[in-house]
PDB file of C-alpha atoms in Angstrom:
ATOM      1  CA  UNK Y   1     -15.176 -44.590  17.228  1.00 54.00           C
ATOM      2  CA  UNK Y   2     -16.248 -48.041  18.398  1.00 62.00           C
ATOM      3  CA  UNK Y   3     -14.840 -51.101  16.654  1.00 79.00           C
ATOM      4  CA  UNK Y   4     -16.870 -52.446  13.766  1.00 83.00           C
ATOM      5  CA  UNK Y   5     -17.675 -56.137  13.964  1.00 85.00           C
ATOM      6  CA  UNK Y   6     -16.826 -58.444  11.104  1.00 87.00           C
ATOM      7  CA  UNK Y   7     -19.990 -60.401  10.314  1.00 91.00           C
ATOM      8  CA  UNK Y   8     -18.496 -63.279   8.368  1.00 91.00           C
ATOM      9  CA  UNK Y   9     -15.757 -64.497   6.056  1.00 94.00           C
ATOM     10  CA  UNK Y  10     -16.965 -64.187   2.453  1.00 93.00           C
ATOM     11  CA  UNK Y  11     -14.010 -65.980   0.851  1.00 93.00           C
ATOM     12  CA  UNK Y  12     -10.355 -66.863   1.387  1.00 93.00           C
ATOM     13  CA  UNK Y  13      -7.513 -68.170  -0.748  1.00 93.00           C
ATOM     14  CA  UNK Y  14      -6.162 -70.812   1.646  1.00 92.00           C
ATOM     15  CA  UNK Y  15      -6.389 -71.908   5.250  1.00 92.00           C
ATOM     16  CA  UNK Y  16      -4.775 -74.292   7.689  1.00 92.00           C
ATOM     17  CA  UNK Y  17      -7.452 -76.580   9.161  1.00 93.00           C
ATOM     18  CA  UNK Y  18      -6.074 -75.808  12.638  1.00 93.00           C
ATOM     19  CA  UNK Y  19      -6.113 -72.024  12.008  1.00 92.00           C
ATOM     20  CA  UNK Y  20      -9.094 -71.274   9.709  1.00 93.00           C
ATOM     21  CA  UNK Y  21     -10.056 -67.883   8.318  1.00 93.00           C
ATOM     22  CA  UNK Y  22     -13.024 -67.812  10.718  1.00 93.00           C
ATOM     23  CA  UNK Y  23     -10.479 -67.133  13.482  1.00 90.00           C
ATOM     24  CA  UNK Y  24     -10.487 -63.545  12.226  1.00 89.00           C
ATOM     25  CA  UNK Y  25     -13.993 -63.235  13.684  1.00 87.00           C
ATOM     26  CA  UNK Y  26     -12.803 -64.138  17.184  1.00 84.00           C
ATOM     27  CA  UNK Y  27     -13.294 -61.486  19.837  1.00 78.00           C
ATOM     28  CA  UNK Y  28     -11.741 -63.471  22.694  1.00 77.00           C
ATOM     29  CA  UNK Y  29      -7.989 -63.568  22.424  1.00 68.00           C
ATOM     30  CA  UNK Y  30      -5.554 -64.121  19.622  1.00 72.00           C
ATOM     31  CA  UNK Y  31      -6.455 -66.774  17.092  1.00 82.00           C
ATOM     32  CA  UNK Y  32      -4.465 -66.532  13.875  1.00 87.00           C
ATOM     33  CA  UNK Y  33      -5.539 -67.351  10.345  1.00 90.00           C
ATOM     34  CA  UNK Y  34      -2.790 -69.237   8.550  1.00 89.00           C
ATOM     35  CA  UNK Y  35      -2.485 -70.540   5.027  1.00 89.00           C
ATOM     36  CA  UNK Y  36      -2.493 -74.264   4.326  1.00 89.00           C
ATOM     37  CA  UNK Y  37       1.007 -75.584   5.109  1.00 86.00           C
ATOM     38  CA  UNK Y  38       0.835 -78.011   2.159  1.00 86.00           C
ATOM     39  CA  UNK Y  39       0.219 -75.240  -0.410  1.00 82.00           C
ATOM     40  CA  UNK Y  40       3.192 -72.958   0.394  1.00 77.00           C
ATOM     41  CA  UNK Y  41       1.323 -70.034  -1.119  1.00 75.00           C
ATOM     42  CA  UNK Y  42       3.252 -66.800  -1.483  1.00 80.00           C
ATOM     43  CA  UNK Y  43       0.101 -64.727  -1.254  1.00 87.00           C
ATOM     44  CA  UNK Y  44      -3.005 -65.124   0.877  1.00 89.00           C
ATOM     45  CA  UNK Y  45      -6.204 -63.156   0.637  1.00 93.00           C
ATOM     46  CA  UNK Y  46      -9.423 -62.971   2.614  1.00 93.00           C
ATOM     47  CA  UNK Y  47     -12.651 -61.112   1.940  1.00 93.00           C
ATOM     48  CA  UNK Y  48     -14.577 -60.049   5.051  1.00 93.00           C
ATOM     49  CA  UNK Y  49     -18.096 -58.644   5.407  1.00 92.00           C
ATOM     50  CA  UNK Y  50     -18.590 -55.935   8.038  1.00 92.00           C
ATOM     51  CA  UNK Y  51     -21.846 -55.852   9.997  1.00 90.00           C
ATOM     52  CA  UNK Y  52     -22.827 -52.558   8.348  1.00 90.00           C
ATOM     53  CA  UNK Y  53     -21.496 -49.899   5.993  1.00 89.00           C
ATOM     54  CA  UNK Y  54     -19.279 -47.658   8.112  1.00 88.00           C
ATOM     55  CA  UNK Y  55     -16.581 -45.047   7.705  1.00 88.00           C
ATOM     56  CA  UNK Y  56     -13.208 -46.567   8.580  1.00 88.00           C
ATOM     57  CA  UNK Y  57     -11.053 -44.270  10.703  1.00 88.00           C
ATOM     58  CA  UNK Y  58      -8.360 -46.788  11.570  1.00 89.00           C
ATOM     59  CA  UNK Y  59      -7.508 -50.475  11.297  1.00 90.00           C
ATOM     60  CA  UNK Y  60      -5.522 -52.538  13.819  1.00 87.00           C
ATOM     61  CA  UNK Y  61      -3.770 -55.536  12.294  1.00 87.00           C
ATOM     62  CA  UNK Y  62      -2.262 -58.341  14.334  1.00 85.00           C
ATOM     63  CA  UNK Y  63       0.634 -59.890  12.464  1.00 85.00           C
ATOM     64  CA  UNK Y  64       1.481 -63.569  12.722  1.00 83.00           C
ATOM     65  CA  UNK Y  65       4.354 -64.028  10.281  1.00 83.00           C
ATOM     66  CA  UNK Y  66       3.114 -61.884   7.405  1.00 86.00           C
ATOM     67  CA  UNK Y  67       5.776 -59.939   5.527  1.00 86.00           C
ATOM     68  CA  UNK Y  68       3.538 -57.609   3.491  1.00 90.00           C
ATOM     69  CA  UNK Y  69      -0.015 -56.362   3.837  1.00 92.00           C
ATOM     70  CA  UNK Y  70      -2.463 -54.484   1.632  1.00 94.00           C
ATOM     71  CA  UNK Y  71      -6.054 -53.615   2.543  1.00 93.00           C
ATOM     72  CA  UNK Y  72      -8.690 -52.918  -0.073  1.00 94.00           C
ATOM     73  CA  UNK Y  73     -12.321 -51.983   0.546  1.00 94.00           C
ATOM     74  CA  UNK Y  74     -15.572 -52.019  -1.356  1.00 93.00           C
ATOM     75  CA  UNK Y  75     -19.311 -52.244  -0.941  1.00 92.00           C
ATOM     76  CA  UNK Y  76     -21.467 -55.310  -1.405  1.00 87.00           C
ATOM     77  CA  UNK Y  77     -23.821 -53.176  -3.521  1.00 90.00           C
ATOM     78  CA  UNK Y  78     -21.112 -52.544  -6.139  1.00 92.00           C
ATOM     79  CA  UNK Y  79     -21.185 -54.436  -9.407  1.00 93.00           C
ATOM     80  CA  UNK Y  80     -18.767 -57.364  -9.726  1.00 90.00           C
ATOM     81  CA  UNK Y  81     -16.599 -55.504 -12.259  1.00 94.00           C
ATOM     82  CA  UNK Y  82     -16.005 -52.500  -9.991  1.00 95.00           C
ATOM     83  CA  UNK Y  83     -12.528 -52.778  -8.442  1.00 95.00           C
ATOM     84  CA  UNK Y  84     -11.888 -52.379  -4.750  1.00 94.00           C
ATOM     85  CA  UNK Y  85     -10.339 -49.146  -3.463  1.00 94.00           C
ATOM     86  CA  UNK Y  86      -6.996 -49.273  -1.662  1.00 94.00           C
ATOM     87  CA  UNK Y  87      -7.375 -48.334   1.995  1.00 93.00           C
ATOM     88  CA  UNK Y  88      -3.827 -49.301   3.031  1.00 93.00           C
ATOM     89  CA  UNK Y  89      -1.249 -49.598   0.244  1.00 93.00           C
ATOM     90  CA  UNK Y  90       1.223 -52.456   0.446  1.00 93.00           C
ATOM     91  CA  UNK Y  91       3.261 -52.061   3.637  1.00 92.00           C
ATOM     92  CA  UNK Y  92       6.118 -54.128   5.039  1.00 90.00           C
ATOM     93  CA  UNK Y  93       5.414 -55.843   8.345  1.00 89.00           C
ATOM     94  CA  UNK Y  94       8.647 -57.863   8.439  1.00 89.00           C
ATOM     95  CA  UNK Y  95      12.012 -57.098   6.893  1.00 88.00           C
ATOM     96  CA  UNK Y  96      13.669 -59.736   4.687  1.00 87.00           C
ATOM     97  CA  UNK Y  97      16.258 -60.271   7.447  1.00 91.00           C
ATOM     98  CA  UNK Y  98      13.521 -60.812  10.053  1.00 89.00           C
ATOM     99  CA  UNK Y  99      11.845 -63.318   7.775  1.00 84.00           C
ATOM    100  CA  UNK Y 100      15.053 -65.268   7.114  1.00 86.00           C
ATOM    101  CA  UNK Y 101      16.014 -65.290  10.800  1.00 89.00           C
ATOM    102  CA  UNK Y 102      12.439 -66.041  11.931  1.00 85.00           C
ATOM    103  CA  UNK Y 103      12.403 -62.916  14.131  1.00 88.00           C
ATOM    104  CA  UNK Y 104       9.750 -60.276  14.868  1.00 86.00           C
ATOM    105  CA  UNK Y 105       7.002 -62.488  13.449  1.00 85.00           C
ATOM    106  CA  UNK Y 106       4.334 -61.211  15.824  1.00 86.00           C
ATOM    107  CA  UNK Y 107       3.043 -57.726  16.474  1.00 86.00           C
ATOM    108  CA  UNK Y 108       0.224 -55.260  16.013  1.00 88.00           C
ATOM    109  CA  UNK Y 109       0.172 -52.258  13.702  1.00 88.00           C
ATOM    110  CA  UNK Y 110      -2.394 -49.484  13.585  1.00 90.00           C
ATOM    111  CA  UNK Y 111      -3.149 -47.800  10.303  1.00 91.00           C
ATOM    112  CA  UNK Y 112      -5.097 -44.557  10.307  1.00 88.00           C
ATOM    113  CA  UNK Y 113      -5.791 -41.810   7.845  1.00 79.00           C
ATOM    114  CA  UNK Y 114      -2.651 -39.958   6.856  1.00 70.00           C
ATOM    115  CA  UNK Y 115      -0.335 -42.305   8.783  1.00 60.00           C
ATOM    116  CA  UNK Y 116       0.791 -45.939   8.865  1.00 56.00           C
TER     117      UNK Y 116
END
């Protein structure tokens, strides 16, 4: 299955001016999205719009210092009160020891149906 393009960033909770959420749209190389360093937020979120409604067979996530990740999905045609569905439940991308020692901050994980 060919990759599905992300059309645009709908919303985000925080961003570093040097590493904005729009970096997630980049197709040429690694450009991270980071939270604002002045906010010290414990949780970041971003809402992305895909170019079209598509079945999702797998998701590749590039990690840049994130300890935990959860992916939820929905449709733009849903009413505002309909909750998103969990595609990838909360997973650990860095251990507490890695986080404290500033190790293994970067990597890529693939999540596909039935596996993580």
